Coordinates of C-alpha atoms in Angstrom, one line a residue:
M1 CA 0.0 0.0 0.0
K2 CA 2.9 2.4 0.8
S3 CA 4.5 1.6 -2.5
V4 CA 1.3 2.5 -4.3
K5 CA 1.0 5.6 -2.4
K6 CA 4.4 6.6 -3.3
V7 CA 3.7 5.9 -6.9
I8 CA 0.7 8.1 -6.9
C9 CA 2.5 10.9 -5.2
S10 CA 5.3 10.6 -7.5
L11 CA 2.8 10.7 -10.5
I12 CA 1.3 14.0 -9.2
S13 CA 4.7 15.4 -8.6
I14 CA 5.8 14.7 -12.3
I15 CA 2.5 16.4 -13.6
S16 CA 2.9 19.2 -11.2
A17 CA 6.6 19.7 -12.4
L18 CA 5.5 19.6 -16.3
A19 CA 3.1 22.2 -15.4
L20 CA 5.3 24.6 -13.9
L21 CA 7.9 24.1 -16.5
C22 CA 5.7 24.1 -19.4
S23 CA 3.6 27.2 -18.2
C24 CA 5.0 30.8 -17.9
S25 CA 1.8 31.7 -16.0
A26 CA 2.7 29.0 -13.4
Y27 CA 5.8 30.7 -12.7
D28 CA 4.6 34.3 -13.4
L29 CA 7.9 34.8 -15.1
P30 CA 8.8 38.4 -16.3
A31 CA 9.8 38.5 -20.1
E32 CA 13.2 36.7 -20.7
T33 CA 16.0 39.3 -20.1
A34 CA 19.1 39.5 -22.2
R35 CA 22.2 39.2 -20.1
E36 CA 26.1 39.8 -20.4
E37 CA 27.6 36.5 -19.7
A38 CA 30.4 37.9 -17.7
Q39 CA 27.7 39.8 -15.4
Y40 CA 25.6 37.1 -14.6
V41 CA 27.1 35.2 -11.4
K42 CA 27.3 31.4 -11.3
S43 CA 29.4 30.4 -8.2
V44 CA 30.1 27.5 -5.9
W45 CA 31.0 27.7 -2.3
L46 CA 34.0 26.0 -1.3
S47 CA 33.8 25.7 2.6
Y48 CA 36.6 25.5 5.0
Y49 CA 36.3 21.6 5.6
E50 CA 36.3 21.2 1.9
L51 CA 39.6 23.2 1.7
Q52 CA 40.8 21.3 4.7
S53 CA 40.6 18.2 2.7
F54 CA 43.4 19.8 0.3
T55 CA 45.6 21.5 2.9
S56 CA 45.6 18.4 5.0
T57 CA 46.9 16.3 2.2
C58 CA 49.1 18.5 0.4
S59 CA 52.4 19.1 2.3
T60 CA 53.9 21.4 -0.3
A61 CA 52.8 24.4 -2.4
K62 CA 53.5 22.4 -5.5
E63 CA 51.1 19.4 -4.5
F64 CA 48.5 22.1 -3.3
K65 CA 48.4 24.0 -6.6
K66 CA 48.3 20.9 -8.6
A67 CA 45.3 19.6 -6.5
I68 CA 43.6 23.1 -6.5
K69 CA 44.1 23.7 -10.3
A70 CA 42.2 20.3 -10.9
A71 CA 39.7 21.3 -8.7
F72 CA 38.9 24.6 -10.2
S73 CA 39.1 23.3 -13.8
E74 CA 36.3 21.0 -12.7
I75 CA 34.4 24.2 -11.3
K76 CA 35.0 25.7 -14.7
D77 CA 33.9 22.5 -16.6
C78 CA 30.5 23.0 -15.0
A79 CA 30.0 26.3 -16.6
L80 CA 30.3 28.3 -13.4
N81 CA 32.5 31.4 -13.3
T82 CA 33.1 32.3 -9.8
V83 CA 34.5 30.2 -6.7
T84 CA 33.6 31.7 -3.3
V85 CA 36.5 30.1 -0.7
Q86 CA 36.0 30.0 3.1
V87 CA 39.5 31.4 4.1
R88 CA 38.4 32.5 7.6
P89 CA 36.0 29.9 9.1
C90 CA 36.6 31.4 12.7
A91 CA 39.1 33.8 14.2
D92 CA 41.9 32.0 12.2
A93 CA 43.0 31.9 8.5
F94 CA 44.2 30.0 5.6
Y95 CA 46.4 32.8 4.4
D96 CA 49.2 35.1 5.9
S97 CA 47.3 37.3 8.5
A98 CA 48.8 39.8 10.7
Y99 CA 45.1 39.4 12.9
F100 CA 44.3 35.9 13.0
P101 CA 46.5 32.7 13.5
T102 CA 46.9 30.1 11.0
S103 CA 43.6 27.9 11.1
K104 CA 43.8 24.7 12.6
Y105 CA 41.8 23.3 9.6
C106 CA 44.7 24.6 7.5
F107 CA 47.8 22.8 8.8
D108 CA 46.0 20.8 11.7
T109 CA 47.0 23.0 14.5
Q110 CA 46.0 26.7 15.2
G111 CA 48.9 29.0 15.0
A112 CA 51.0 26.5 13.0
E113 CA 53.6 27.6 10.7
L114 CA 52.2 28.6 7.2
K115 CA 53.8 26.0 5.1
Y116 CA 52.6 27.9 1.9
D117 CA 49.8 30.5 1.3
P118 CA 46.6 28.5 0.2
L119 CA 44.7 31.8 -0.8
E120 CA 47.6 33.3 -2.6
I121 CA 47.7 30.2 -4.6
M122 CA 43.9 29.8 -5.1
V123 CA 43.8 33.4 -6.6
D124 CA 46.4 32.6 -9.0
A125 CA 44.7 29.2 -10.0
A126 CA 41.4 30.8 -10.1
H127 CA 42.4 33.7 -12.5
S128 CA 44.2 31.1 -14.4
A129 CA 41.2 29.1 -15.1
G130 CA 39.3 32.1 -16.0
L131 CA 37.3 31.9 -12.5
K132 CA 36.8 34.9 -10.1
I133 CA 37.4 34.0 -6.5
E134 CA 35.9 35.4 -3.5
A135 CA 37.5 35.3 0.1
W136 CA 34.7 33.9 2.2
V137 CA 34.9 35.3 5.9
N138 CA 32.8 34.5 8.9
P139 CA 33.1 37.8 10.9
Y140 CA 32.0 36.9 14.7
R141 CA 32.7 33.2 15.0
V142 CA 35.9 32.3 17.2
S143 CA 35.9 28.6 17.3
Q144 CA 33.7 25.5 16.9
S145 CA 34.6 24.4 20.5
S146 CA 33.8 26.0 23.8
D147 CA 37.2 25.5 25.2
I148 CA 39.4 28.8 25.3
S149 CA 42.3 26.7 26.1
E150 CA 42.3 25.2 22.7
L151 CA 43.0 28.7 21.0
S152 CA 46.5 29.5 20.2
D153 CA 48.3 32.0 22.4
E154 CA 48.6 34.6 19.5
N155 CA 44.8 34.4 19.0
I156 CA 43.3 37.8 20.0
A157 CA 40.1 36.2 21.3
K158 CA 42.0 34.1 24.0
Q159 CA 44.1 37.1 24.9
W160 CA 40.9 39.2 25.2
Y161 CA 39.2 36.7 27.4
E162 CA 42.1 36.4 29.7
N163 CA 42.1 40.1 30.2
E164 CA 39.2 41.1 32.7
S165 CA 39.0 44.5 30.8
T166 CA 38.3 43.1 27.5
K167 CA 36.7 39.6 28.5
S168 CA 33.3 40.7 27.6
N169 CA 34.6 41.1 23.8
V170 CA 34.1 37.2 23.8
Y171 CA 31.2 35.2 24.3
V172 CA 31.4 31.7 25.2
D173 CA 28.5 29.3 25.0
D174 CA 28.5 25.8 23.1
K175 CA 31.0 27.5 20.9
I176 CA 33.2 30.7 21.3
Y177 CA 32.1 34.0 19.3
F178 CA 33.2 37.8 19.5
N179 CA 30.6 40.0 21.0
P180 CA 29.4 42.2 18.4
A181 CA 28.9 45.0 20.7
G182 CA 32.5 44.5 22.2
S183 CA 34.9 47.3 22.1
G184 CA 37.4 46.8 19.4
V185 CA 35.4 43.8 17.7
C186 CA 34.2 45.8 14.7
E187 CA 37.9 47.2 14.2
L188 CA 39.4 43.9 14.1
I189 CA 36.8 42.6 11.5
V190 CA 37.3 45.7 9.4
N191 CA 40.9 45.4 9.7
G192 CA 41.0 41.5 8.9
V193 CA 38.9 41.9 5.7
A194 CA 41.1 45.0 4.8
E195 CA 44.6 43.0 4.8
I196 CA 42.8 40.4 2.4
V197 CA 42.0 43.2 -0.1
T198 CA 45.3 44.7 0.3
N199 CA 47.3 41.6 0.0
Y200 CA 45.6 39.6 -2.2
D201 CA 44.2 39.9 -5.9
V202 CA 40.6 38.7 -5.1
D203 CA 37.3 39.6 -6.8
G204 CA 35.2 39.9 -3.8
V205 CA 34.7 39.5 0.2
H206 CA 31.7 37.3 1.1
F207 CA 30.0 36.9 4.5
D208 CA 27.8 34.1 5.5
D209 CA 24.7 34.1 7.8
Y210 CA 26.2 34.1 11.2
F211 CA 25.7 37.4 12.8
Y212 CA 24.5 37.8 16.6
P213 CA 25.2 34.3 17.9
T214 CA 22.2 34.4 20.3
T215 CA 19.4 36.3 21.5
D216 CA 20.5 36.0 25.2
E217 CA 20.5 39.2 26.8
K218 CA 23.8 38.3 28.7
I219 CA 26.1 38.7 25.6
D220 CA 26.1 42.4 25.5
E221 CA 24.3 43.2 28.7
K222 CA 27.3 45.5 30.0
E223 CA 27.5 47.4 26.5
Y224 CA 23.6 47.9 26.3
A225 CA 23.6 49.2 29.7
E226 CA 26.3 51.7 29.0
Y227 CA 24.2 52.8 26.0
T228 CA 21.0 53.4 27.7
K229 CA 22.7 55.1 30.5
S230 CA 24.2 57.6 28.2
G231 CA 20.9 58.5 27.0
G232 CA 20.2 55.7 24.1
S233 CA 16.5 55.2 23.6
M234 CA 16.9 52.2 21.0
S235 CA 15.4 48.8 22.0
L236 CA 17.8 46.0 22.4
G237 CA 16.8 44.6 19.0
E238 CA 17.0 47.9 17.2
W239 CA 20.6 48.5 19.1
R240 CA 21.9 45.2 18.1
R241 CA 20.8 45.5 14.6
S242 CA 22.6 48.9 14.2
I243 CA 25.9 47.5 15.7
V244 CA 25.8 44.7 13.0
S245 CA 24.9 47.2 10.5
D246 CA 27.7 49.8 11.5
M247 CA 30.0 46.8 11.1
V248 CA 28.7 45.8 7.5
K249 CA 29.0 49.4 6.5
S250 CA 32.5 50.0 7.8
V251 CA 33.7 46.6 6.1
Y252 CA 32.1 48.0 2.9
E253 CA 33.9 51.3 2.9
A254 CA 37.2 50.0 3.8
I255 CA 37.0 47.4 0.7
K256 CA 36.0 50.3 -1.4
S257 CA 38.8 52.4 -0.1
I258 CA 41.4 49.9 -1.0
N259 CA 39.8 48.6 -4.3
A260 CA 36.7 50.1 -5.7
E261 CA 36.5 46.8 -8.0
V262 CA 36.2 44.4 -5.2
T263 CA 32.9 43.5 -4.5
F264 CA 31.4 42.7 -1.1
G265 CA 28.4 40.5 -0.5
I266 CA 26.6 38.8 2.1
S267 CA 24.7 35.4 2.2
P268 CA 21.9 35.5 4.9
Q269 CA 19.3 32.8 5.6
A270 CA 16.0 33.0 3.3
D271 CA 13.7 34.0 6.1
I272 CA 13.9 37.7 6.4
E273 CA 12.1 38.1 9.8
K274 CA 14.5 35.6 11.2
N275 CA 17.6 37.6 10.0
E276 CA 16.1 40.8 11.6
N277 CA 14.9 39.3 14.9
T278 CA 17.3 36.4 15.6
L279 CA 20.5 37.1 14.1
Y280 CA 20.0 40.8 14.2
A281 CA 21.0 41.2 10.3
D282 CA 19.1 44.2 8.8
V283 CA 19.0 42.6 5.5
L284 CA 16.2 45.1 4.3
L285 CA 18.5 48.1 5.1
W286 CA 21.5 46.5 3.4
A287 CA 19.5 45.7 0.4
S288 CA 17.8 49.1 -0.1
E289 CA 20.3 51.8 1.0
E290 CA 23.6 52.4 -0.9
G291 CA 26.9 51.7 1.0
Y292 CA 26.3 48.3 2.8
A293 CA 26.6 45.6 0.0
D294 CA 26.9 44.9 -3.6
Y295 CA 24.9 41.9 -3.2
I296 CA 22.7 39.8 -1.1
C297 CA 22.5 36.2 -1.7
P298 CA 19.7 34.6 0.6
Q299 CA 20.2 30.9 1.1
V300 CA 17.0 29.5 -0.5
Y301 CA 17.6 25.9 0.3
F302 CA 14.1 24.5 -0.5
G303 CA 12.4 22.8 -3.1
F304 CA 9.4 23.8 -4.9
Y305 CA 7.0 21.9 -2.7
N306 CA 8.5 23.1 0.7
E307 CA 5.6 24.0 3.0
V308 CA 7.7 26.3 5.0
Q309 CA 9.1 28.3 2.5
P310 CA 8.5 27.2 -1.2
F311 CA 11.2 28.0 -3.6
I312 CA 9.1 30.1 -5.9
S313 CA 7.3 32.4 -3.4
T314 CA 10.5 32.7 -1.3
V315 CA 12.7 33.7 -4.5
K316 CA 9.9 36.3 -5.2
S317 CA 9.9 37.9 -2.0
W318 CA 13.6 38.6 -2.5
A319 CA 13.3 39.7 -6.4
E320 CA 10.6 42.3 -5.1
L321 CA 12.5 43.9 -2.8
D322 CA 13.4 47.8 -3.9
A323 CA 17.0 46.7 -3.8
V324 CA 19.8 49.1 -4.9
C325 CA 22.3 46.0 -4.6
S326 CA 22.1 42.8 -6.8
I327 CA 20.3 39.9 -5.7
Y328 CA 21.6 36.3 -6.0
I329 CA 20.0 33.1 -4.8
G330 CA 21.9 30.3 -2.8
L331 CA 20.8 26.9 -4.0
P332 CA 21.1 23.4 -2.1
L333 CA 22.9 21.0 -4.2
Y334 CA 23.5 18.9 -1.2
K335 CA 19.6 18.0 -1.2
A336 CA 20.0 15.8 -4.1
G337 CA 18.9 12.3 -3.6
Q338 CA 17.5 13.4 0.0
E339 CA 14.0 13.1 1.5
D340 CA 12.6 16.7 2.5
V341 CA 10.5 16.3 5.5
Y342 CA 9.2 19.9 5.3
A343 CA 7.6 19.2 1.9
S344 CA 4.4 18.2 0.8
D345 CA 6.1 15.8 -1.4
D346 CA 8.9 14.6 0.8
E347 CA 10.3 12.8 -2.5
E348 CA 10.8 15.9 -4.4
W349 CA 14.7 15.2 -4.4
V350 CA 14.6 11.8 -4.6
I351 CA 15.5 9.4 -7.5
N352 CA 14.1 5.8 -7.4
E353 CA 12.6 3.2 -9.4
F354 CA 9.3 5.0 -9.8
I355 CA 10.4 8.7 -10.6
D356 CA 13.5 10.6 -11.8
N357 CA 13.8 13.9 -9.7
S358 CA 17.3 14.7 -10.9
D359 CA 16.7 17.9 -12.3
V360 CA 15.3 20.1 -9.3
I361 CA 18.4 22.4 -9.2
S362 CA 18.5 22.9 -12.9
R363 CA 14.8 23.9 -13.0
Q364 CA 15.3 26.4 -10.1
I365 CA 18.3 27.8 -12.2
T366 CA 16.2 28.0 -15.3
Y367 CA 13.5 29.9 -13.4
L368 CA 16.2 32.3 -12.0
L369 CA 17.7 33.0 -15.5
Q370 CA 14.4 34.2 -16.6
M371 CA 14.0 36.8 -13.5
G372 CA 15.7 40.2 -14.4
E373 CA 15.6 40.9 -10.7
I374 CA 17.9 38.0 -10.0
G375 CA 21.6 38.4 -11.2
G376 CA 23.1 34.9 -10.3
F377 CA 23.4 32.0 -8.1
Y378 CA 25.5 30.1 -5.7
L379 CA 25.7 26.4 -5.1
F380 CA 26.4 24.5 -2.0
S381 CA 28.7 23.2 -2.5
F382 CA 32.0 22.2 -4.0
S383 CA 32.3 18.7 -2.7
Y384 CA 28.8 17.9 -4.1
L385 CA 29.7 19.3 -7.2
T386 CA 32.4 16.6 -7.7
D387 CA 31.1 13.8 -5.9
S388 CA 31.2 11.1 -8.5
Q389 CA 30.2 8.4 -6.0
N390 CA 26.6 10.0 -5.5
E391 CA 24.4 9.0 -8.4
A392 CA 21.7 11.5 -7.7
V393 CA 24.0 14.6 -7.1
M394 CA 25.9 13.7 -10.6
A395 CA 22.5 13.6 -12.0
E396 CA 21.7 17.0 -10.8
V397 CA 25.1 18.3 -12.0
D398 CA 24.6 16.9 -15.4
A399 CA 21.4 18.6 -15.8
V400 CA 22.9 22.1 -14.5
K401 CA 25.4 21.6 -17.1
D402 CA 22.7 21.0 -19.8
V403 CA 21.0 24.2 -18.8
L404 CA 24.3 26.3 -18.6
T405 CA 26.1 25.1 -21.6

């Protein structure tokens, strides 16, 4: 009985999908917009744990260069034009930094000697392959662990935490974070981004969706009390959003003062209200006013049948913003072949003997390509793009290539 039900659901899915694809009214698409190939962004995220798979196995610059060149060639072969590499996942770096120690994910130990400079090699390799490269930075996260002792002695977060006068700059819970309201935190983040743009020929700097690490009032209790005591009248939420926005604006200004051609973009969560009230990320401000970001790329990690945030209506909510910056869309390649428990059709991404759902991402890209308000997309993430052992993912990748080539 269950198998019969699945067959029926699958048939319904096929019919619905064909209706969506064959009818412009179903998608409510604007007229097709001509685009310059160089302007439409087609990026893939390369996360720190994926980058670690290269640095942990390549003991020399020559080995790393060979491996990363092959990886970037695969990206290019998928008809993508940008790679967004997570070079500062925490308060540590995959490059030569005056502000942050070498990442433990780079050469196994935080603060280890930099055997070679991964970012420098990746910039050269990307440009040689005809790709743009963005330096992906997590501004507030210090560590994936809550143990301060695991930080290297030169890590400024550890130094701040061990000094009573600066201890409130660091917040420890299940992980360690910088307190966004802490004295010197914004300056550190701005300086850290500025050195990347100054020292490396990156095409862009990219922030992901981690901003305020908690809604707990304790994180910035001291700083907020000082603010209200001095006459400040903003609510806690408004004040927190202003702090994050000041940081974002300062980063943008620093980048443009060094090289106006380098872009600055942010990839928030798809839920605008959650960004505003949980992460204190004022994405509406950043999108609607000059001087905050060149693009916003919400992570729309949902299928067409997702009941919480269906793909089309979620994309439309971003496309319809009165944005002064570009809007791109983050897509979940990692969902290929997986059941979606939040969807009316939980088998939308599944490939089985009854149905071949191997083109969800490609259909999403087809939809985006016809929306004049959307200027590109990002795929999460590189390891799925090249996972030859996963038939469902490879089928999706092949379908994407068919759309893009």
